[in-house]
Tab-separated table of C-alpha atoms in Angstrom:
chain	number	residue	atom	x	y	z
A	29	MET	CA	-26.180	13.236	10.779
A	30	ARG	CA	-25.465	15.016	7.469
A	31	VAL	CA	-22.199	16.722	6.494
A	32	ALA	CA	-22.209	19.987	4.589
A	33	GLY	CA	-21.943	19.314	0.867
A	34	ALA	CA	-23.234	15.746	1.058
A	35	VAL	CA	-25.812	14.484	-1.425
A	36	ASP	CA	-28.269	11.622	-1.345
A	37	TYR	CA	-27.090	8.165	-2.354
A	38	GLU	CA	-28.558	5.727	-4.815
A	39	PRO	CA	-28.806	1.955	-4.349
A	40	GLY	CA	-25.499	0.114	-4.583
A	41	PRO	CA	-24.306	-1.393	-7.863
A	42	THR	CA	-24.855	-4.996	-8.834
A	43	GLY	CA	-22.044	-7.346	-9.749
A	44	ALA	CA	-20.638	-7.514	-6.207
A	45	VAL	CA	-21.886	-7.691	-2.671
A	46	LEU	CA	-20.472	-6.140	0.488
A	47	GLU	CA	-19.865	-8.647	3.234
A	48	ARG	CA	-18.725	-8.095	6.795
A	49	ALA	CA	-15.888	-10.448	7.683
A	50	ALA	CA	-13.384	-10.407	10.526
A	51	ALA	CA	-9.821	-9.530	9.579
A	52	ASN	CA	-8.462	-12.520	11.545
A	53	ASP	CA	-9.365	-14.779	14.450
A	54	ASP	CA	-7.418	-12.769	17.041
A	55	GLU	CA	-9.299	-9.590	16.193
A	56	ARG	CA	-12.712	-11.244	15.751
A	57	ALA	CA	-13.944	-10.439	19.253
A	58	ALA	CA	-12.414	-6.975	19.551
A	59	LEU	CA	-12.698	-5.432	16.120
A	60	LYS	CA	-15.686	-4.576	14.045
A	61	ARG	CA	-16.150	-6.608	10.919
A	62	GLU	CA	-14.416	-5.390	7.816
A	63	PRO	CA	-16.410	-4.688	4.640
A	64	ARG	CA	-14.985	-6.273	1.566
A	65	VAL	CA	-15.934	-6.897	-2.047
A	66	ILE	CA	-17.090	-10.435	-2.752
A	67	PRO	CA	-17.590	-11.392	-6.428
A	68	TYR	CA	-20.821	-13.196	-7.235
A	69	SER	CA	-20.563	-16.922	-7.887
A	70	PRO	CA	-22.795	-18.331	-10.652
A	71	PRO	CA	-25.298	-19.909	-8.211
A	72	THR	CA	-25.544	-16.692	-6.165
A	73	LEU	CA	-26.021	-14.546	-9.259
A	74	ARG	CA	-28.661	-16.943	-10.593
A	75	ALA	CA	-30.570	-16.671	-7.295
A	76	LEU	CA	-30.341	-12.857	-7.492
A	77	LEU	CA	-31.683	-12.848	-11.041
A	78	ALA	CA	-34.570	-15.060	-9.941
A	79	SER	CA	-35.451	-12.545	-7.209
A	80	ARG	CA	-35.331	-9.569	-9.572
A	81	LEU	CA	-36.444	-10.932	-12.957
A	82	ILE	CA	-38.956	-13.339	-14.383
A	83	VAL	CA	-36.970	-15.505	-16.756
A	84	GLY	CA	-38.843	-17.824	-19.081
A	85	LYS	CA	-39.430	-18.943	-22.615
A	86	THR	CA	-42.432	-19.090	-24.893
A	87	THR	CA	-43.586	-22.450	-26.172
A	88	LEU	CA	-46.415	-23.558	-28.431
A	89	ASP	CA	-49.239	-25.323	-26.641
A	90	LYS	CA	-50.177	-28.045	-29.106
A	91	SER	CA	-53.565	-28.636	-27.472
A	92	THR	CA	-54.720	-25.009	-27.882
A	93	GLY	CA	-52.488	-23.873	-30.674
A	94	GLU	CA	-51.460	-20.810	-28.620
A	95	TRP	CA	-48.079	-19.590	-27.492
A	96	ALA	CA	-47.584	-19.661	-23.720
A	97	PHE	CA	-44.909	-18.154	-21.449
A	98	ARG	CA	-43.334	-20.681	-19.100
A	99	PRO	CA	-40.949	-19.552	-16.281
A	100	CYS	CA	-37.540	-21.238	-16.136
A	101	ARG	CA	-34.249	-20.717	-14.392
A	102	ALA	CA	-31.748	-18.230	-15.820
A	103	PRO	CA	-29.751	-19.943	-18.598
A	104	ASP	CA	-26.058	-20.597	-18.013
A	105	ASP	CA	-24.995	-18.391	-20.938
A	106	LEU	CA	-26.899	-15.414	-19.476
A	107	VAL	CA	-25.291	-15.871	-16.061
A	108	SER	CA	-21.833	-16.247	-17.616
A	109	ALA	CA	-22.317	-13.165	-19.807
A	110	ILE	CA	-23.195	-11.008	-16.793
A	111	LEU	CA	-20.287	-12.325	-14.720
A	112	GLU	CA	-17.699	-11.906	-17.462
A	113	ALA	CA	-18.850	-8.510	-18.748
A	114	GLY	CA	-16.621	-6.672	-16.262
A	115	ALA	CA	-18.361	-3.320	-16.759
A	116	TRP	CA	-21.766	-2.128	-17.877
A	117	THR	CA	-23.448	1.103	-18.877
A	118	ASP	CA	-24.071	4.004	-16.518
A	119	ARG	CA	-27.288	2.319	-15.438
A	120	ILE	CA	-25.141	-0.254	-13.610
A	121	PRO	CA	-22.257	1.818	-12.172
A	122	THR	CA	-18.812	0.477	-11.338
A	123	LEU	CA	-17.850	-0.073	-7.712
A	124	LYS	CA	-14.390	1.508	-7.265
A	125	GLY	CA	-13.942	1.103	-3.539
A	126	ILE	CA	-15.327	1.011	-0.028
A	127	SER	CA	-14.991	3.589	2.722
A	128	GLU	CA	-15.929	3.230	6.377
A	129	THR	CA	-15.534	6.958	6.989
A	130	ALA	CA	-17.006	10.101	5.471
A	131	PHE	CA	-14.694	11.222	2.663
A	132	LEU	CA	-13.746	14.017	0.292
A	133	ARG	CA	-14.966	13.944	-3.312
A	134	PRO	CA	-12.981	15.240	-6.319
A	135	ASP	CA	-15.132	18.408	-6.416
A	136	GLY	CA	-14.286	19.162	-2.767
A	137	THR	CA	-17.667	18.249	-1.279
A	138	LEU	CA	-17.960	15.715	1.530
A	139	ALA	CA	-19.766	12.369	1.350
A	140	ALA	CA	-21.302	11.285	4.651
A	141	SER	CA	-24.503	9.273	4.129
A	142	GLN	CA	-24.445	5.489	3.962
A	143	GLY	CA	-24.732	3.910	0.547
A	144	PHE	CA	-23.298	4.102	-2.948
A	145	ASP	CA	-21.933	7.447	-4.098
A	146	ARG	CA	-22.368	7.675	-7.859
A	147	GLN	CA	-19.926	10.580	-8.218
A	148	THR	CA	-16.955	8.615	-6.873
A	149	GLY	CA	-18.029	4.990	-7.268
A	150	TYR	CA	-17.404	4.382	-3.552
A	151	PHE	CA	-19.748	2.595	-1.184
A	152	LEU	CA	-19.831	4.298	2.222
A	153	ALA	CA	-20.389	2.003	5.207
A	154	PRO	CA	-19.706	4.344	8.170
A	155	THR	CA	-18.560	2.737	11.419
A	156	SER	CA	-19.354	5.673	13.719
A	157	THR	CA	-21.415	8.833	13.991
A	158	VAL	CA	-20.418	11.547	11.527
A	159	LEU	CA	-20.279	15.023	13.036
A	160	ASP	CA	-21.159	18.125	11.028
A	161	VAL	CA	-18.322	19.878	9.214
A	162	ALA	CA	-18.646	23.536	8.292
A	163	ASP	CA	-19.165	24.184	4.596
A	164	ARG	CA	-16.317	26.725	4.530
A	165	PRO	CA	-13.950	26.155	7.473
A	166	THR	CA	-11.526	29.019	8.045
A	167	GLN	CA	-7.751	28.680	8.230
A	168	ALA	CA	-8.077	29.176	12.003
A	169	ASP	CA	-10.562	26.281	12.105
A	170	ALA	CA	-8.077	24.138	10.205
A	171	ALA	CA	-5.274	25.078	12.627
A	172	GLU	CA	-7.419	23.980	15.572
A	173	ALA	CA	-8.265	20.758	13.757
A	174	LEU	CA	-4.574	20.062	13.107
A	175	ALA	CA	-3.841	20.534	16.826
A	176	GLU	CA	-6.521	17.919	17.602
A	177	LEU	CA	-4.855	15.406	15.304
A	178	GLU	CA	-1.382	16.195	16.664
A	179	GLU	CA	-2.640	15.308	20.135
A	180	VAL	CA	-3.116	11.715	18.953
A	181	PHE	CA	0.621	11.345	18.362
A	182	ALA	CA	1.876	13.604	21.179
A	183	ASP	CA	3.527	10.720	23.074
A	184	PHE	CA	5.814	9.645	20.229
A	185	PRO	CA	9.395	11.030	20.180
A	186	TYR	CA	9.575	12.106	16.528
A	187	VAL	CA	12.880	13.454	15.309
A	188	ASP	CA	11.194	16.703	14.206
A	189	ARG	CA	7.752	18.153	13.451
A	190	SER	CA	7.818	17.100	9.800
A	191	HIS	CA	8.018	13.476	10.920
A	192	ALA	CA	5.116	14.093	13.322
A	193	MET	CA	3.032	15.219	10.335
A	194	VAL	CA	3.481	11.926	8.407
A	195	PRO	CA	0.843	9.908	10.343
A	196	ILE	CA	-1.544	12.861	9.978
A	197	ALA	CA	-0.862	12.845	6.234
A	198	ALA	CA	-1.719	9.127	6.210
A	199	ILE	CA	-5.074	9.855	7.905
A	200	LEU	CA	-5.887	12.626	5.433
A	201	THR	CA	-4.920	10.312	2.565
A	202	LEU	CA	-7.376	7.653	3.727
A	203	LEU	CA	-10.192	10.230	3.941
A	204	ALA	CA	-9.275	11.904	0.644
A	205	ARG	CA	-8.505	8.758	-1.380
A	206	PRO	CA	-11.724	8.937	-3.464
A	207	ALA	CA	-10.866	12.555	-4.366
A	208	ILE	CA	-7.328	11.800	-5.537
A	209	GLU	CA	-7.271	10.833	-9.205
A	210	GLY	CA	-3.913	9.151	-9.257
A	211	SER	CA	-1.508	7.284	-7.006
A	212	VAL	CA	-0.640	7.919	-3.360
A	213	PRO	CA	2.654	7.193	-1.564
A	214	GLY	CA	3.243	4.580	1.106
A	215	PHE	CA	3.785	5.523	4.758
A	216	ILE	CA	6.488	3.928	6.917
A	217	ALA	CA	6.610	4.191	10.721
A	218	ASP	CA	10.323	3.743	11.446
A	219	ALA	CA	12.038	3.560	14.837
A	220	SER	CA	15.552	3.380	16.191
A	221	THR	CA	14.724	0.521	18.578
A	222	ARG	CA	11.994	-1.904	19.538
A	223	GLY	CA	9.132	-0.896	21.826
A	224	SER	CA	8.929	2.646	20.439
A	225	GLY	CA	5.303	2.380	19.333
A	226	LYS	CA	5.584	1.766	15.577
A	227	SER	CA	2.567	-0.520	15.370
A	228	LEU	CA	0.606	1.713	17.737
A	229	GLN	CA	1.017	4.580	15.282
A	230	THR	CA	-0.428	2.623	12.375
A	231	ASP	CA	-3.248	1.328	14.595
A	232	ALA	CA	-4.123	4.916	15.504
A	233	ILE	CA	-4.004	5.938	11.835
A	234	SER	CA	-6.333	3.137	10.745
A	235	THR	CA	-8.673	3.515	13.732
A	236	ILE	CA	-9.308	7.126	12.753
A	237	GLY	CA	-9.254	6.522	9.007
A	238	ILE	CA	-11.343	3.352	8.763
A	239	GLY	CA	-12.731	2.772	12.261
A	240	ARG	CA	-10.561	-0.106	13.437
A	241	SER	CA	-7.043	-1.447	13.591
A	242	THR	CA	-6.008	-3.114	10.362
A	243	ALA	CA	-4.983	-6.740	10.142
A	244	LYS	CA	-1.183	-6.888	10.164
A	245	MET	CA	0.614	-8.683	7.369
A	246	SER	CA	4.154	-10.052	7.645
A	247	TRP	CA	6.522	-8.836	4.958
A	248	PRO	CA	6.714	-11.594	2.283
A	249	PRO	CA	10.080	-13.278	1.727
A	250	ASP	CA	10.231	-12.768	-2.051
A	251	ALA	CA	8.702	-10.780	-4.904
A	252	THR	CA	6.485	-13.635	-6.116
A	253	GLU	CA	4.833	-14.021	-2.730
A	254	LEU	CA	4.548	-10.242	-2.372
A	255	GLU	CA	2.712	-10.014	-5.689
A	256	LYS	CA	0.199	-12.661	-4.614
A	257	VAL	CA	-0.401	-10.917	-1.286
A	258	LEU	CA	-1.022	-7.576	-2.992
A	259	SER	CA	-3.350	-9.154	-5.558
A	260	ALA	CA	-5.411	-10.707	-2.744
A	261	TYR	CA	-5.801	-7.283	-1.121
A	262	ALA	CA	-6.728	-5.745	-4.475
A	263	LEU	CA	-9.408	-8.333	-5.233
A	264	ARG	CA	-11.112	-7.802	-1.878
A	265	GLY	CA	-11.149	-4.028	-2.351
A	266	ALA	CA	-8.914	-3.338	0.656
A	267	VAL	CA	-8.767	0.260	1.868
A	268	CYS	CA	-5.513	-0.142	3.780
A	269	VAL	CA	-2.618	-2.636	3.746
A	270	ASN	CA	-0.370	-2.823	6.812
A	271	PHE	CA	3.006	-4.597	6.641
A	272	ASP	CA	4.056	-4.888	10.279
A	273	ASN	CA	7.589	-5.135	11.630
A	274	VAL	CA	9.443	-5.277	8.317
A	275	SER	CA	12.778	-6.927	9.085
A	276	SER	CA	14.259	-7.211	5.591
A	277	GLY	CA	14.543	-4.819	2.673
A	278	PHE	CA	11.234	-3.051	1.950
A	279	GLY	CA	10.543	-2.765	-1.760
A	280	GLY	CA	10.300	-4.676	-4.998
A	281	ALA	CA	8.626	-4.418	-8.388
A	282	PRO	CA	5.128	-5.556	-7.256
A	283	LEU	CA	5.080	-2.979	-4.466
A	284	ASP	CA	6.369	-0.247	-6.772
A	285	LYS	CA	3.617	-1.018	-9.294
A	286	CYS	CA	0.932	-0.636	-6.643
A	287	LEU	CA	2.368	2.552	-5.159
A	288	THR	CA	2.337	4.280	-8.544
A	289	ALA	CA	-0.856	2.662	-9.891
A	290	VAL	CA	-3.202	5.341	-11.229
A	291	ASP	CA	-6.338	3.213	-11.167
A	292	THR	CA	-5.506	-0.408	-11.990
A	293	VAL	CA	-2.469	-2.644	-11.711
A	294	GLU	CA	-1.545	-5.996	-13.254
A	295	LEU	CA	-0.865	-8.570	-10.539
A	296	ARG	CA	-0.530	-12.336	-10.555
A	297	VAL	CA	-3.477	-13.977	-8.765
A	298	LEU	CA	-2.889	-16.890	-6.401
A	299	GLY	CA	-3.802	-20.210	-8.042
A	300	LYS	CA	-4.201	-18.745	-11.548
A	301	SER	CA	-1.850	-18.408	-14.489
A	302	GLU	CA	-3.206	-15.129	-15.890
A	303	VAL	CA	-2.144	-11.653	-14.759
A	304	PRO	CA	-5.351	-9.582	-14.801
A	305	ALA	CA	-5.609	-5.827	-14.405
A	306	VAL	CA	-7.269	-5.214	-11.030
A	307	ALA	CA	-8.379	-1.997	-9.368
A	308	TRP	CA	-5.949	-0.600	-6.811
A	309	ARG	CA	-7.041	2.122	-4.367
A	310	ALA	CA	-5.452	0.951	-1.105
A	311	VAL	CA	-3.120	2.988	1.104
A	312	ILE	CA	0.014	1.070	2.160
A	313	LEU	CA	1.410	1.349	5.688
A	314	ALA	CA	4.535	-0.339	7.055
A	315	THR	CA	6.472	-0.441	10.321
A	316	GLY	CA	9.963	-1.522	11.305
A	317	ASN	CA	13.175	-0.741	13.135
A	318	ASN	CA	15.691	1.045	10.912
A	319	VAL	CA	13.807	-0.067	7.803
A	320	GLU	CA	15.900	-0.551	4.672
A	321	ILE	CA	14.061	0.790	1.635
A	322	LEU	CA	15.096	-0.831	-1.607
A	323	GLY	CA	15.627	0.607	-5.060
A	324	ASP	CA	12.848	2.630	-6.647
A	325	THR	CA	10.629	2.236	-3.572
A	326	THR	CA	12.791	4.961	-2.018
A	327	ARG	CA	11.038	7.626	-4.097
A	328	ARG	CA	7.562	6.235	-3.413
A	329	VAL	CA	7.272	6.471	0.373
A	330	LEU	CA	7.303	8.855	3.321
A	331	VAL	CA	9.118	7.830	6.507
A	332	SER	CA	8.050	8.898	10.002
A	333	ARG	CA	10.999	8.401	12.343
A	334	VAL	CA	10.862	8.093	16.140
A	335	GLU	CA	14.008	7.905	18.281
A	336	SER	CA	13.459	7.123	21.937
A	337	PRO	CA	16.087	8.384	24.402
A	338	LEU	CA	15.302	5.410	26.666
A	339	GLU	CA	17.239	2.162	26.719
A	340	ASN	CA	13.982	0.221	27.158
A	341	PRO	CA	11.173	2.289	25.611
A	342	GLU	CA	8.599	-0.390	26.436
A	343	ASP	CA	9.018	0.419	30.161
A	344	ARG	CA	7.956	4.057	29.747
A	345	THR	CA	4.938	5.180	31.843
A	346	ASP	CA	4.640	8.974	31.467
A	347	PHE	CA	2.088	8.934	28.650
A	348	ARG	CA	-0.511	11.609	28.026
A	349	HIS	CA	-2.799	8.848	26.762
A	350	PRO	CA	-1.814	5.560	28.494
A	351	ASP	CA	-4.382	3.599	26.462
A	352	LEU	CA	-4.096	5.460	23.182
A	353	LEU	CA	-6.362	3.268	21.053
A	354	ALA	CA	-9.182	3.366	23.616
A	355	TRP	CA	-8.860	7.159	23.701
A	356	VAL	CA	-8.873	7.329	19.899
A	357	ARG	CA	-11.983	5.150	19.667
A	358	ASP	CA	-13.783	7.312	22.228
A	359	ASN	CA	-12.846	10.490	20.342
A	360	ARG	CA	-12.997	9.183	16.795
A	361	PRO	CA	-16.010	11.256	15.603
A	362	ARG	CA	-14.321	14.558	16.465
A	363	LEU	CA	-10.954	13.374	15.112
A	364	VAL	CA	-12.558	12.443	11.787
A	365	ARG	CA	-14.272	15.832	11.773
A	366	ALA	CA	-10.887	17.473	12.378
A	367	ALA	CA	-9.329	15.684	9.401
A	368	LEU	CA	-12.265	16.564	7.149
A	369	THR	CA	-12.153	20.175	8.368
A	370	ILE	CA	-8.560	20.524	7.149
A	371	LEU	CA	-9.378	19.024	3.761
A	372	ARG	CA	-12.662	20.862	3.242
A	373	GLY	CA	-11.248	24.168	4.494
A	374	PHE	CA	-8.275	23.997	2.137
A	375	VAL	CA	-10.472	23.190	-0.867
A	376	ALA	CA	-13.074	25.843	0.040
A	377	ALA	CA	-10.263	28.420	0.293
A	378	GLY	CA	-9.414	27.739	-3.358
A	379	ARG	CA	-6.481	25.372	-2.722
A	380	PRO	CA	-4.026	28.230	-2.121
A	381	SER	CA	-0.418	27.533	-3.060
A	382	GLN	CA	1.976	27.062	-0.154
A	383	GLY	CA	5.111	27.060	-2.284
A	384	LEU	CA	5.657	23.299	-2.045
A	385	ARG	CA	7.247	21.409	-4.901
A	386	ALA	CA	5.286	18.760	-6.771
A	387	TRP	CA	6.155	15.109	-6.234
A	388	GLY	CA	6.576	13.190	-9.461
A	389	SER	CA	4.128	10.264	-9.783
A	390	PHE	CA	2.087	11.743	-6.906
A	391	GLU	CA	1.193	15.149	-8.320
A	392	ALA	CA	-2.502	15.065	-7.359
A	393	TRP	CA	-1.724	13.825	-3.851
A	394	SER	CA	1.067	16.339	-3.225
A	395	ALA	CA	-1.175	19.189	-4.408
A	396	LEU	CA	-3.781	18.252	-1.782
A	397	VAL	CA	-2.554	16.505	1.370
A	398	PRO	CA	0.879	18.082	2.122
A	399	THR	CA	-0.325	21.493	0.966
A	400	ALA	CA	-3.457	21.332	3.140
A	401	ILE	CA	-1.334	20.445	6.183
A	402	VAL	CA	1.005	23.398	5.628
A	403	TRP	CA	-2.001	25.698	5.035
A	404	ALA	CA	-3.344	24.551	8.432
A	405	GLY	CA	-0.055	25.487	10.110
A	406	GLY	CA	1.792	22.171	9.913
A	407	ALA	CA	5.247	21.253	8.643
A	408	ASP	CA	6.028	19.939	5.159
A	409	VAL	CA	5.783	16.137	5.195
A	410	MET	CA	7.685	15.884	1.913
A	411	ALA	CA	10.831	16.641	3.893
A	412	CYS	CA	10.415	13.034	5.085
A	413	ARG	CA	10.962	11.505	1.677
A	414	PRO	CA	13.963	9.127	1.996
A	415	GLU	CA	15.690	10.702	-1.000
A	416	ALA	CA	15.713	13.994	0.909
A	417	GLY	CA	17.873	12.445	3.644
A	418	THR	CA	21.568	11.799	3.795
A	419	SER	CA	21.473	8.011	4.108
A	420	ILE	CA	22.744	5.997	1.156
A	421	GLU	CA	20.179	4.235	-1.030
A	422	PRO	CA	20.221	0.487	-0.146
A	423	GLU	CA	20.410	-0.563	-3.803
A	424	LYS	CA	23.373	1.722	-4.367
A	425	ALA	CA	25.011	0.374	-1.206
A	426	ALA	CA	24.616	-3.147	-2.591
A	427	LEU	CA	26.054	-2.026	-5.929
A	428	LEU	CA	29.085	-0.578	-4.175
A	429	ALA	CA	29.609	-3.887	-2.359
A	430	VAL	CA	29.453	-5.772	-5.677
A	431	LEU	CA	31.853	-3.363	-7.372
A	432	GLU	CA	34.313	-3.700	-4.505
A	433	HIS	CA	34.248	-7.461	-3.933
A	434	TRP	CA	33.210	-9.059	-7.254
A	435	PRO	CA	36.672	-8.835	-8.897
A	436	THR	CA	38.312	-10.518	-5.901
A	437	LEU	CA	35.610	-13.187	-5.645
A	438	THR	CA	35.840	-14.072	-9.340
A	439	GLY	CA	39.546	-13.507	-9.852
A	440	GLY	CA	38.744	-10.787	-12.369
A	441	VAL	CA	37.187	-13.317	-14.758
A	442	PRO	CA	33.625	-12.780	-16.106
A	443	THR	CA	31.423	-15.057	-14.010
A	444	THR	CA	27.782	-16.190	-13.917
A	445	THR	CA	25.655	-15.552	-10.837
A	446	LYS	CA	25.426	-19.297	-10.229
A	447	ARG	CA	29.221	-19.713	-10.045
A	448	ALA	CA	29.601	-16.587	-7.917
A	449	LEU	CA	26.976	-17.775	-5.421
A	450	ALA	CA	28.608	-21.195	-5.243
A	451	ALA	CA	31.834	-19.441	-4.212
A	452	LEU	CA	30.040	-17.225	-1.684
A	453	TYR	CA	28.001	-20.046	-0.152
A	454	PRO	CA	30.085	-23.251	-0.246
A	455	ALA	CA	28.412	-26.470	0.901
A	456	LYS	CA	28.769	-26.988	4.654
A	457	SER	CA	27.386	-29.165	7.400
A	458	PRO	CA	24.325	-27.941	9.344
A	459	GLY	CA	25.405	-25.432	11.978
A	460	GLU	CA	28.929	-25.123	10.552
A	461	ARG	CA	30.184	-21.564	10.202
A	462	LEU	CA	32.100	-20.339	7.202
A	463	PRO	CA	35.697	-19.319	7.900
A	464	PRO	CA	36.406	-15.565	7.553
A	465	ASP	CA	36.923	-14.788	3.870
A	466	GLY	CA	36.257	-11.029	3.595
A	467	PHE	CA	32.983	-11.404	1.680
A	468	ASP	CA	30.481	-10.917	4.501
A	469	ASP	CA	29.595	-7.426	3.236
A	470	LEU	CA	28.863	-8.799	-0.234
A	471	ARG	CA	26.690	-11.602	1.184
A	472	ASP	CA	24.747	-9.129	3.348
A	473	ALA	CA	24.231	-6.829	0.360
A	474	LEU	CA	22.925	-9.543	-1.951
A	475	GLU	CA	20.665	-11.014	0.749
A	476	SER	CA	19.251	-7.560	1.460
A	477	VAL	CA	18.368	-6.547	-2.101
A	478	THR	CA	16.869	-9.974	-2.893
A	479	ASN	CA	14.945	-10.364	0.399
A	480	ALA	CA	16.791	-13.634	1.038
A	481	LYS	CA	16.845	-15.178	4.500
A	482	PRO	CA	19.963	-13.933	6.346
A	483	GLY	CA	22.797	-16.422	6.039
A	484	PHE	CA	21.151	-18.312	3.172
A	485	ALA	CA	22.058	-18.061	-0.485
A	486	PRO	CA	19.631	-16.048	-2.629
A	487	SER	CA	18.525	-17.627	-5.893
A	488	PRO	CA	20.719	-17.002	-8.950
A	489	LYS	CA	17.659	-15.603	-10.731
A	490	SER	CA	16.990	-12.961	-8.037
A	491	VAL	CA	20.651	-11.929	-7.987
A	492	GLY	CA	20.609	-11.794	-11.781
A	493	TYR	CA	17.613	-9.449	-11.712
A	494	PHE	CA	19.461	-7.136	-9.317
A	495	LEU	CA	22.653	-7.148	-11.387
A	496	ALA	CA	20.633	-6.389	-14.525
A	497	ARG	CA	19.028	-3.376	-12.794
A	498	VAL	CA	22.379	-1.848	-11.832
A	499	CYS	CA	24.323	-2.914	-14.911
A	500	GLY	CA	26.121	0.039	-16.494
A	501	ARG	CA	25.567	2.349	-13.513
A	502	TRP	CA	28.778	4.177	-12.609
A	503	ALA	CA	29.712	4.439	-8.928
A	504	GLU	CA	33.088	5.522	-7.572
A	505	GLY	CA	34.683	5.123	-11.005
A	506	LYS	CA	33.434	1.574	-11.602
A	507	ARG	CA	30.491	-0.136	-13.238
A	508	LEU	CA	29.120	-3.615	-13.758
A	509	ALA	CA	29.170	-4.995	-17.303
A	510	ARG	CA	27.650	-8.130	-18.839
A	511	ARG	CA	28.271	-10.489	-21.706
A	512	ASP	CA	26.668	-13.715	-22.927
A	513	ASP	CA	28.924	-16.747	-23.412
A	514	ARG	CA	28.612	-19.188	-26.313
A	515	LYS	CA	25.939	-21.176	-24.480
A	516	GLY	CA	23.816	-18.104	-23.819
A	517	PHE	CA	24.653	-17.772	-20.111
A	518	THR	CA	25.131	-14.239	-18.801
A	519	GLU	CA	28.491	-13.458	-17.212
A	520	TRP	CA	29.278	-10.384	-15.138
A	521	ARG	CA	32.471	-8.416	-14.631
A	522	VAL	CA	33.481	-5.056	-13.110
A	523	GLU	CA	34.967	-2.358	-15.327
A	524	THR	CA	37.019	0.625	-14.149
A	525	ARG	CA	36.544	4.029	-15.741
A	526	LYS	CA	39.474	4.931	-17.989
A	527	VAL	CA	41.134	8.307	-17.864
A	528	GLY	CA	39.149	10.773	-19.964
A	529	GLN	CA	36.105	8.476	-20.163
């Protein structure tokens, strides 16, 4: 079926093929196959050229004295030139992304027919029937649509209605991603205890947004591994990335780069030494219990918080939808229509201002998704930004621990990270516990901000990176200072603010 505002599609671009591949073995039988971008290999591209072109060369026939055309296989330099070109003219458009659901375009129209959409550069491979959406939905229509989406998450004990809007904002973001020229925030499903339905929320979000539950990725132990994971998702053209059950600090430079990437991001690729610029259009989801958000990631995410009043939430039985994902799959066409109705209605109404503040780095997103939700009668999801809360920033908490304990640990003498860590983590026999020394808070802080395994020493390099980030930052009248010794090693000390400084 067609959606109001949709246009016809042209054949997909060359240079990549779309392949259906299962997310993982466990989901192979239950989930539909996931479309992904697969770069052409030289043999595959050569076979394609042979099916589309007649490649040959002219040679002189000595017996007749005439020039004759003789077919041959595509030369290696031609195949290499096509593979390495990266981009071509408008006659061969660039593939920016894949969508498994009808989506909003930058001009506010809706794309709903299978194939390549030249306006956005997205290939649409719908996974379910697309229901008609009115060309100009009213605000009342949008309010009804919002109520339909709220029903999906009615069984979750959110702390307030703003938090209940966050998963809806994630759904709208997935459907509006091709229309947003800029970056989009990450979405965290946080809970006070286990069994509260964190993963179920993200499964419901992705089932509506892309037609299936996403494969769940464990949170990587360090920044290097995180960068490789994100680059793998980028190269396959992932629509959604889901870090499930984050148990250590959530954040880091690679994640921050992706969350604020406008169109491309430089990421290290597994098995290669170069750091290429790759397209980034994915929406990042994460779940966890009392998730710690590190450093600059704090201003790049929205947190949806559920707090169950039950001691054992997993034993609860009074659900409106006992099998939520089955219900969502059965109702997905109308739920997608509801999400598109909110987006299309808001745009058709002229994107009326709702008095919300812009969000730096996410201006285009904040002007569309949160504003459309409020226009439809919902609460402001930007109240769920961590910086809007009262909890202390994890990086600042770690800085406070360093400022408090570093002078005692080092005896007030400027010290390198290697010597400080040797004092914090003395050699011991396997299973032997350290005697109480008053530095447990400092160990916990350094392990948290470096994503180190609890109880194990972080690397001096990772601690050095953290200390460099907070160096010179005043907190409670103190700051961390650095100096290089005669051998070029960096030493750290804590300075106290002088009177009148």
